[in-house]
Amino acid sequence: MLIGQSFWIMFPAYVSGSAAVLFKGRTPMDFGARWRGRRVLGDGKTWEGFVFGGLTGVFAGTMQQLFSTMTGQSHLVAFGYAYAGSFDPGLQPLMTQGSLAVIAALSYGGLVGDLLKSFIKRRMGLERGSPSPFLMDQLDFVVGAWLVALPIFWSWFTSVFTIYNFLIVLIMTPIIHRGVNIIGYKLGAKREPW
Ligand code: CTP
Ligand code: MG
């Protein structure tokens, strides 16, 4: 129950990240700019990937919210405190403007985390596509989604997400990430298996 709810909430961020890779744009977000001799972000971060990857995540979240609305799942209560499903800040089983804002924060927040990761990698002198330390390649999306969505939708977040949800996501994401990337690499969608 907690596991399903954790992934349900994080799903828009997983989708935006996976979709950004598939869109593989041409326009680098840093427009080739350098800082202290190194690229600010690198050629792996493109506007096309960011904009369309984010939109794909928003689309996925919208479908999820419409599904909860149809099935009334947003009223499921787990262990007395966790409301499964709803992206609506007021936890209504409806696709509201607030739901859209929450979904967009999760989807684009994930992508912001990805940019932050590339920025840190470049500052560490790591080339585009190189594996990064501290599970940064695996956790960039979930941490980014939290960093953006938590401060803006604090009361919503703390009512759908507890410390257990955070732990589940932190532990299970790298495992799933690895599996998905190996598949993506074999299918030729990704340059490296990480
Ligand atoms: N991608 C993109 N735009 C984004 C994010 C990703 O076009 N905003 C595409 C790029 O083709 C990128 C690929 O998805 O190479 C894989 O993404 P990622 O692993 O995050 O980038 P890397 O190429 O590994 O670069 P970095 O070292 O900066 O993480
Ligand atoms: Mg990478």
PDB file of C-alpha atoms and ligand atoms in Angstrom:
ATOM      1  CA  MET A   1       0.000   0.000   0.000  1.00  0.00           C
ATOM      2  CA  LEU A   2       2.686   2.475   1.038  1.00  0.00           C
ATOM      3  CA  ILE A   3       4.881   1.298  -1.811  1.00  0.00           C
ATOM      4  CA  GLY A   4       2.132   1.702  -4.389  1.00  0.00           C
ATOM      5  CA  GLN A   5       1.262   5.149  -3.059  1.00  0.00           C
ATOM      6  CA  SER A   6       4.896   6.264  -3.089  1.00  0.00           C
ATOM      7  CA  PHE A   7       5.289   5.365  -6.735  1.00  0.00           C
ATOM      8  CA  TRP A   8       1.891   6.746  -7.672  1.00  0.00           C
ATOM      9  CA  ILE A   9       2.905  10.166  -6.345  1.00  0.00           C
ATOM     10  CA  MET A  10       6.402  10.083  -7.839  1.00  0.00           C
ATOM     11  CA  PHE A  11       5.193   8.785 -11.202  1.00  0.00           C
ATOM     12  CA  PRO A  12       5.064  12.175 -13.052  1.00  0.00           C
ATOM     13  CA  ALA A  13       8.744  12.726 -12.149  1.00  0.00           C
ATOM     14  CA  TYR A  14       9.728   9.234 -13.340  1.00  0.00           C
ATOM     15  CA  VAL A  15       7.895   9.822 -16.617  1.00  0.00           C
ATOM     16  CA  SER A  16       9.408  13.279 -17.281  1.00  0.00           C
ATOM     17  CA  GLY A  17      12.910  11.912 -16.721  1.00  0.00           C
ATOM     18  CA  SER A  18      12.440   8.891 -18.956  1.00  0.00           C
ATOM     19  CA  ALA A  19      10.758  11.008 -21.647  1.00  0.00           C
ATOM     20  CA  ALA A  20      13.562  13.636 -21.626  1.00  0.00           C
ATOM     21  CA  VAL A  21      15.969  10.876 -22.656  1.00  0.00           C
ATOM     22  CA  LEU A  22      13.680   9.795 -25.506  1.00  0.00           C
ATOM     23  CA  PHE A  23      13.245  13.353 -26.859  1.00  0.00           C
ATOM     24  CA  LYS A  24      17.039  13.820 -27.186  1.00  0.00           C
ATOM     25  CA  GLY A  25      17.057  17.432 -28.310  1.00  0.00           C
ATOM     26  CA  ARG A  26      19.625  19.511 -30.146  1.00  0.00           C
ATOM     27  CA  THR A  27      19.566  22.837 -28.309  1.00  0.00           C
ATOM     28  CA  PRO A  28      21.747  22.722 -25.184  1.00  0.00           C
ATOM     29  CA  MET A  29      20.101  24.519 -22.267  1.00  0.00           C
ATOM     30  CA  ASP A  30      23.356  26.329 -21.512  1.00  0.00           C
ATOM     31  CA  PHE A  31      23.694  27.262 -25.234  1.00  0.00           C
ATOM     32  CA  GLY A  32      27.271  26.025 -25.067  1.00  0.00           C
ATOM     33  CA  ALA A  33      28.222  28.462 -22.316  1.00  0.00           C
ATOM     34  CA  ARG A  34      31.171  27.711 -20.100  1.00  0.00           C
ATOM     35  CA  TRP A  35      31.959  28.575 -16.524  1.00  0.00           C
ATOM     36  CA  ARG A  36      35.506  28.358 -15.230  1.00  0.00           C
ATOM     37  CA  GLY A  37      36.612  26.513 -18.350  1.00  0.00           C
ATOM     38  CA  ARG A  38      33.883  23.871 -18.244  1.00  0.00           C
ATOM     39  CA  ARG A  39      30.405  23.668 -19.719  1.00  0.00           C
ATOM     40  CA  VAL A  40      27.713  24.976 -17.370  1.00  0.00           C
ATOM     41  CA  LEU A  41      25.477  21.917 -17.962  1.00  0.00           C
ATOM     42  CA  GLY A  42      26.767  20.122 -21.061  1.00  0.00           C
ATOM     43  CA  ASP A  43      25.243  18.802 -24.286  1.00  0.00           C
ATOM     44  CA  GLY A  44      23.216  16.163 -22.400  1.00  0.00           C
ATOM     45  CA  LYS A  45      20.722  18.794 -21.159  1.00  0.00           C
ATOM     46  CA  THR A  46      18.580  20.168 -23.991  1.00  0.00           C
ATOM     47  CA  TRP A  47      15.563  22.476 -24.142  1.00  0.00           C
ATOM     48  CA  GLU A  48      13.603  19.895 -26.132  1.00  0.00           C
ATOM     49  CA  GLY A  49      14.234  17.227 -23.501  1.00  0.00           C
ATOM     50  CA  PHE A  50      13.276  19.621 -20.708  1.00  0.00           C
ATOM     51  CA  VAL A  51      10.108  21.104 -22.233  1.00  0.00           C
ATOM     52  CA  PHE A  52       8.673  17.966 -23.874  1.00  0.00           C
ATOM     53  CA  GLY A  53       9.896  15.589 -21.180  1.00  0.00           C
ATOM     54  CA  GLY A  54       8.130  17.805 -18.628  1.00  0.00           C
ATOM     55  CA  LEU A  55       4.948  17.932 -20.686  1.00  0.00           C
ATOM     56  CA  THR A  56       4.940  14.144 -20.952  1.00  0.00           C
ATOM     57  CA  GLY A  57       5.176  13.925 -17.152  1.00  0.00           C
ATOM     58  CA  VAL A  58       2.314  16.407 -16.790  1.00  0.00           C
ATOM     59  CA  PHE A  59       0.237  14.348 -19.230  1.00  0.00           C
ATOM     60  CA  ALA A  60       0.930  11.157 -17.242  1.00  0.00           C
ATOM     61  CA  GLY A  61      -0.027  12.822 -13.945  1.00  0.00           C
ATOM     62  CA  THR A  62      -3.198  14.222 -15.474  1.00  0.00           C
ATOM     63  CA  MET A  63      -4.194  10.734 -16.623  1.00  0.00           C
ATOM     64  CA  GLN A  64      -3.502   9.426 -13.106  1.00  0.00           C
ATOM     65  CA  GLN A  65      -5.625  12.126 -11.495  1.00  0.00           C
ATOM     66  CA  LEU A  66      -8.490  11.499 -13.940  1.00  0.00           C
ATOM     67  CA  PHE A  67      -8.212   7.809 -13.106  1.00  0.00           C
ATOM     68  CA  SER A  68      -8.444   8.544  -9.358  1.00  0.00           C
ATOM     69  CA  THR A  69     -11.445  10.730 -10.043  1.00  0.00           C
ATOM     70  CA  MET A  70     -13.233   7.963 -11.926  1.00  0.00           C
ATOM     71  CA  THR A  71     -12.468   5.286  -9.355  1.00  0.00           C
ATOM     72  CA  GLY A  72     -12.704   7.515  -6.282  1.00  0.00           C
ATOM     73  CA  GLN A  73      -9.266   6.256  -5.226  1.00  0.00           C
ATOM     74  CA  SER A  74      -8.152   9.585  -3.880  1.00  0.00           C
ATOM     75  CA  HIS A  75     -10.199   8.906  -0.772  1.00  0.00           C
ATOM     76  CA  LEU A  76      -8.325   5.760   0.149  1.00  0.00           C
ATOM     77  CA  VAL A  77      -6.708   6.198   3.547  1.00  0.00           C
ATOM     78  CA  ALA A  78      -3.684   4.105   4.422  1.00  0.00           C
ATOM     79  CA  PHE A  79      -2.672   3.527   8.049  1.00  0.00           C
ATOM     80  CA  GLY A  80      -4.887   6.331   9.171  1.00  0.00           C
ATOM     81  CA  TYR A  81      -2.835   9.169   7.724  1.00  0.00           C
ATOM     82  CA  ALA A  82      -1.750   8.609   4.131  1.00  0.00           C
ATOM     83  CA  TYR A  83      -4.189   9.556   1.444  1.00  0.00           C
ATOM     84  CA  ALA A  84      -3.434   7.470  -1.602  1.00  0.00           C
ATOM     85  CA  GLY A  85      -3.746   8.995  -4.965  1.00  0.00           C
ATOM     86  CA  SER A  86      -4.796  12.584  -5.154  1.00  0.00           C
ATOM     87  CA  PHE A  87      -2.532  15.263  -6.582  1.00  0.00           C
ATOM     88  CA  ASP A  88      -5.052  17.890  -5.568  1.00  0.00           C
ATOM     89  CA  PRO A  89      -3.704  20.171  -2.781  1.00  0.00           C
ATOM     90  CA  GLY A  90      -7.087  19.880  -1.030  1.00  0.00           C
ATOM     91  CA  LEU A  91      -7.053  16.085  -1.579  1.00  0.00           C
ATOM     92  CA  GLN A  92     -10.275  16.257  -3.582  1.00  0.00           C
ATOM     93  CA  PRO A  93     -10.833  13.442  -6.063  1.00  0.00           C
ATOM     94  CA  LEU A  94     -10.936  15.997  -8.885  1.00  0.00           C
ATOM     95  CA  MET A  95      -8.675  17.219 -11.658  1.00  0.00           C
ATOM     96  CA  THR A  96      -8.383  20.793 -10.391  1.00  0.00           C
ATOM     97  CA  GLN A  97      -6.019  23.648 -11.297  1.00  0.00           C
ATOM     98  CA  GLY A  98      -4.263  22.880  -8.033  1.00  0.00           C
ATOM     99  CA  SER A  99      -3.766  19.252  -9.121  1.00  0.00           C
ATOM    100  CA  LEU A 100      -2.241  20.472 -12.360  1.00  0.00           C
ATOM    101  CA  ALA A 101       0.118  22.760 -10.444  1.00  0.00           C
ATOM    102  CA  VAL A 102       1.203  19.903  -8.143  1.00  0.00           C
ATOM    103  CA  ILE A 103       1.714  17.545 -11.100  1.00  0.00           C
ATOM    104  CA  ALA A 104       3.737  20.187 -12.979  1.00  0.00           C
ATOM    105  CA  ALA A 105       5.882  20.837  -9.888  1.00  0.00           C
ATOM    106  CA  LEU A 106       6.656  17.107  -9.603  1.00  0.00           C
ATOM    107  CA  SER A 107       7.305  16.650 -13.326  1.00  0.00           C
ATOM    108  CA  TYR A 108       9.426  19.762 -13.905  1.00  0.00           C
ATOM    109  CA  GLY A 109      10.941  19.525 -10.431  1.00  0.00           C
ATOM    110  CA  GLY A 110      12.401  16.167 -11.434  1.00  0.00           C
ATOM    111  CA  LEU A 111      13.954  17.765 -14.490  1.00  0.00           C
ATOM    112  CA  VAL A 112      15.350  20.604 -12.366  1.00  0.00           C
ATOM    113  CA  GLY A 113      16.988  17.941 -10.198  1.00  0.00           C
ATOM    114  CA  ASP A 114      18.494  16.473 -13.361  1.00  0.00           C
ATOM    115  CA  LEU A 115      19.921  19.905 -14.319  1.00  0.00           C
ATOM    116  CA  LEU A 116      21.278  20.363 -10.815  1.00  0.00           C
ATOM    117  CA  LYS A 117      22.984  16.993 -11.073  1.00  0.00           C
ATOM    118  CA  SER A 118      24.636  17.876 -14.399  1.00  0.00           C
ATOM    119  CA  PHE A 119      25.699  21.244 -12.984  1.00  0.00           C
ATOM    120  CA  ILE A 120      27.354  19.520 -10.014  1.00  0.00           C
ATOM    121  CA  LYS A 121      28.954  16.882 -12.278  1.00  0.00           C
ATOM    122  CA  ARG A 122      30.485  19.565 -14.517  1.00  0.00           C
ATOM    123  CA  ARG A 123      31.826  21.426 -11.456  1.00  0.00           C
ATOM    124  CA  MET A 124      33.424  18.142 -10.341  1.00  0.00           C
ATOM    125  CA  GLY A 125      35.096  17.869 -13.739  1.00  0.00           C
ATOM    126  CA  LEU A 126      33.001  14.854 -14.835  1.00  0.00           C
ATOM    127  CA  GLU A 127      32.243  14.674 -18.562  1.00  0.00           C
ATOM    128  CA  ARG A 128      28.736  14.362 -20.006  1.00  0.00           C
ATOM    129  CA  GLY A 129      27.482  10.806 -19.669  1.00  0.00           C
ATOM    130  CA  SER A 130      30.012   9.730 -17.063  1.00  0.00           C
ATOM    131  CA  PRO A 131      28.616   7.927 -14.030  1.00  0.00           C
ATOM    132  CA  SER A 132      28.373  10.138 -10.944  1.00  0.00           C
ATOM    133  CA  PRO A 133      29.045   9.357  -7.277  1.00  0.00           C
ATOM    134  CA  PHE A 134      26.494   9.186  -4.415  1.00  0.00           C
ATOM    135  CA  LEU A 135      23.706   7.666  -6.597  1.00  0.00           C
ATOM    136  CA  MET A 136      23.257  11.126  -8.140  1.00  0.00           C
ATOM    137  CA  ASP A 137      22.262   9.695 -11.543  1.00  0.00           C
ATOM    138  CA  GLN A 138      19.619   7.575  -9.830  1.00  0.00           C
ATOM    139  CA  LEU A 139      18.148   9.991  -7.317  1.00  0.00           C
ATOM    140  CA  ASP A 140      18.319  13.305  -9.205  1.00  0.00           C
ATOM    141  CA  PHE A 141      14.672  13.105 -10.279  1.00  0.00           C
ATOM    142  CA  VAL A 142      13.096  12.223  -6.975  1.00  0.00           C
ATOM    143  CA  VAL A 143      15.209  14.710  -5.022  1.00  0.00           C
ATOM    144  CA  GLY A 144      14.465  17.427  -7.608  1.00  0.00           C
ATOM    145  CA  ALA A 145      10.719  16.750  -7.436  1.00  0.00           C
ATOM    146  CA  TRP A 146      10.860  16.986  -3.629  1.00  0.00           C
ATOM    147  CA  LEU A 147      12.973  20.149  -3.614  1.00  0.00           C
ATOM    148  CA  VAL A 148      10.499  21.925  -5.866  1.00  0.00           C
ATOM    149  CA  ALA A 149       7.155  20.467  -4.747  1.00  0.00           C
ATOM    150  CA  LEU A 150       7.746  20.287  -0.967  1.00  0.00           C
ATOM    151  CA  PRO A 151       8.177  24.011  -0.260  1.00  0.00           C
ATOM    152  CA  ILE A 152       5.348  25.046  -2.607  1.00  0.00           C
ATOM    153  CA  PHE A 153       2.792  22.389  -1.609  1.00  0.00           C
ATOM    154  CA  TRP A 154       3.996  21.664   1.916  1.00  0.00           C
ATOM    155  CA  SER A 155       0.643  20.684   3.441  1.00  0.00           C
ATOM    156  CA  TRP A 156      -0.343  18.525   0.478  1.00  0.00           C
ATOM    157  CA  PHE A 157       3.037  16.805   0.455  1.00  0.00           C
ATOM    158  CA  THR A 158       3.139  16.096   4.159  1.00  0.00           C
ATOM    159  CA  SER A 159      -0.349  14.580   4.046  1.00  0.00           C
ATOM    160  CA  VAL A 160       0.362  12.195   1.148  1.00  0.00           C
ATOM    161  CA  PHE A 161       4.016  11.540   1.969  1.00  0.00           C
ATOM    162  CA  THR A 162       5.499  10.410   5.274  1.00  0.00           C
ATOM    163  CA  ILE A 163       9.021   9.468   6.298  1.00  0.00           C
ATOM    164  CA  TYR A 164       8.232   5.875   5.225  1.00  0.00           C
ATOM    165  CA  ASN A 165       7.335   7.020   1.714  1.00  0.00           C
ATOM    166  CA  PHE A 166      10.590   8.970   1.463  1.00  0.00           C
ATOM    167  CA  LEU A 167      12.588   5.924   2.585  1.00  0.00           C
ATOM    168  CA  ILE A 168      10.780   3.586   0.181  1.00  0.00           C
ATOM    169  CA  VAL A 169      11.446   5.924  -2.753  1.00  0.00           C
ATOM    170  CA  LEU A 170      15.108   6.482  -1.806  1.00  0.00           C
ATOM    171  CA  ILE A 171      15.764   2.747  -1.522  1.00  0.00           C
ATOM    172  CA  MET A 172      13.699   1.438  -4.422  1.00  0.00           C
ATOM    173  CA  THR A 173      14.378   4.104  -7.060  1.00  0.00           C
ATOM    174  CA  PRO A 174      18.045   3.163  -7.704  1.00  0.00           C
ATOM    175  CA  ILE A 175      17.036  -0.496  -8.089  1.00  0.00           C
ATOM    176  CA  ILE A 176      14.242   0.237 -10.583  1.00  0.00           C
ATOM    177  CA  HIS A 177      16.384   2.867 -12.326  1.00  0.00           C
ATOM    178  CA  ARG A 178      19.115   0.334 -12.965  1.00  0.00           C
ATOM    179  CA  GLY A 179      16.668  -2.164 -14.448  1.00  0.00           C
ATOM    180  CA  VAL A 180      14.956   0.396 -16.691  1.00  0.00           C
ATOM    181  CA  ASN A 181      18.274   1.814 -17.931  1.00  0.00           C
ATOM    182  CA  ILE A 182      19.646  -1.587 -18.872  1.00  0.00           C
ATOM    183  CA  ILE A 183      16.490  -2.138 -20.957  1.00  0.00           C
ATOM    184  CA  GLY A 184      16.775   1.369 -22.489  1.00  0.00           C
ATOM    185  CA  TYR A 185      20.440   0.767 -23.330  1.00  0.00           C
ATOM    186  CA  LYS A 186      19.679  -2.579 -24.985  1.00  0.00           C
ATOM    187  CA  LEU A 187      16.869  -0.979 -27.016  1.00  0.00           C
ATOM    188  CA  GLY A 188      19.317   1.736 -28.136  1.00  0.00           C
ATOM    189  CA  ALA A 189      17.453   4.631 -26.507  1.00  0.00           C
ATOM    190  CA  LYS A 190      20.273   5.342 -24.093  1.00  0.00           C
ATOM    191  CA  ARG A 191      23.991   5.782 -24.636  1.00  0.00           C
ATOM    192  CA  GLU A 192      25.121   4.237 -21.368  1.00  0.00           C
ATOM    193  CA  PRO A 193      23.558   1.549 -19.172  1.00  0.00           C
ATOM    194  CA  TRP A 194      23.267   3.961 -16.165  1.00  0.00           C
TER     195      TRP A 194
HETATM  196  N1  CTP B   1      18.276  14.642 -22.332  1.00  0.00           N
HETATM  197  C1  CTP B   1      17.916  15.832 -22.990  1.00  0.00           C
HETATM  198  N2  CTP B   1      17.467  16.895 -22.273  1.00  0.00           N
HETATM  199  C2  CTP B   1      17.336  16.842 -20.913  1.00  0.00           C
HETATM  200  C3  CTP B   1      17.693  15.651 -20.231  1.00  0.00           C
HETATM  201  C4  CTP B   1      18.165  14.573 -20.976  1.00  0.00           C
HETATM  202  O1  CTP B   1      18.005  15.912 -24.214  1.00  0.00           O
HETATM  203  N3  CTP B   1      16.882  17.926 -20.244  1.00  0.00           N
HETATM  204  C5  CTP B   1      18.772  13.496 -23.151  1.00  0.00           C
HETATM  205  C6  CTP B   1      20.211  13.727 -23.659  1.00  0.00           C
HETATM  206  O2  CTP B   1      20.308  13.145 -24.944  1.00  0.00           O
HETATM  207  C7  CTP B   1      21.055  12.961 -22.637  1.00  0.00           C
HETATM  208  C8  CTP B   1      20.166  11.769 -22.335  1.00  0.00           C
HETATM  209  O3  CTP B   1      18.837  12.310 -22.362  1.00  0.00           O
HETATM  210  O4  CTP B   1      22.319  12.577 -23.130  1.00  0.00           O
HETATM  211  C9  CTP B   1      20.459  11.088 -21.019  1.00  0.00           C
HETATM  212  O5  CTP B   1      20.240  11.956 -19.920  1.00  0.00           O
HETATM  213  P1  CTP B   1      21.262  12.014 -18.701  1.00  0.00           P
HETATM  214  O6  CTP B   1      21.780  10.664 -18.360  1.00  0.00           O
HETATM  215  O7  CTP B   1      20.614  12.798 -17.617  1.00  0.00           O
HETATM  216  O8  CTP B   1      22.451  12.914 -19.317  1.00  0.00           O
HETATM  217  P2  CTP B   1      23.952  12.572 -19.658  1.00  0.00           P
HETATM  218  O9  CTP B   1      24.132  12.547 -21.141  1.00  0.00           O
HETATM  219  O10 CTP B   1      24.386  11.386 -18.889  1.00  0.00           O
HETATM  220  O11 CTP B   1      24.719  13.863 -19.133  1.00  0.00           O
HETATM  221  P3  CTP B   1      25.166  14.242 -17.642  1.00  0.00           P
HETATM  222  O12 CTP B   1      26.555  13.724 -17.461  1.00  0.00           O
HETATM  223  O13 CTP B   1      25.093  15.723 -17.676  1.00  0.00           O
HETATM  224  O14 CTP B   1      24.204  13.652 -16.688  1.00  0.00           O
HETATM  225 MG    MG B   2      23.765  10.109 -17.483  1.00  0.00          MG
END
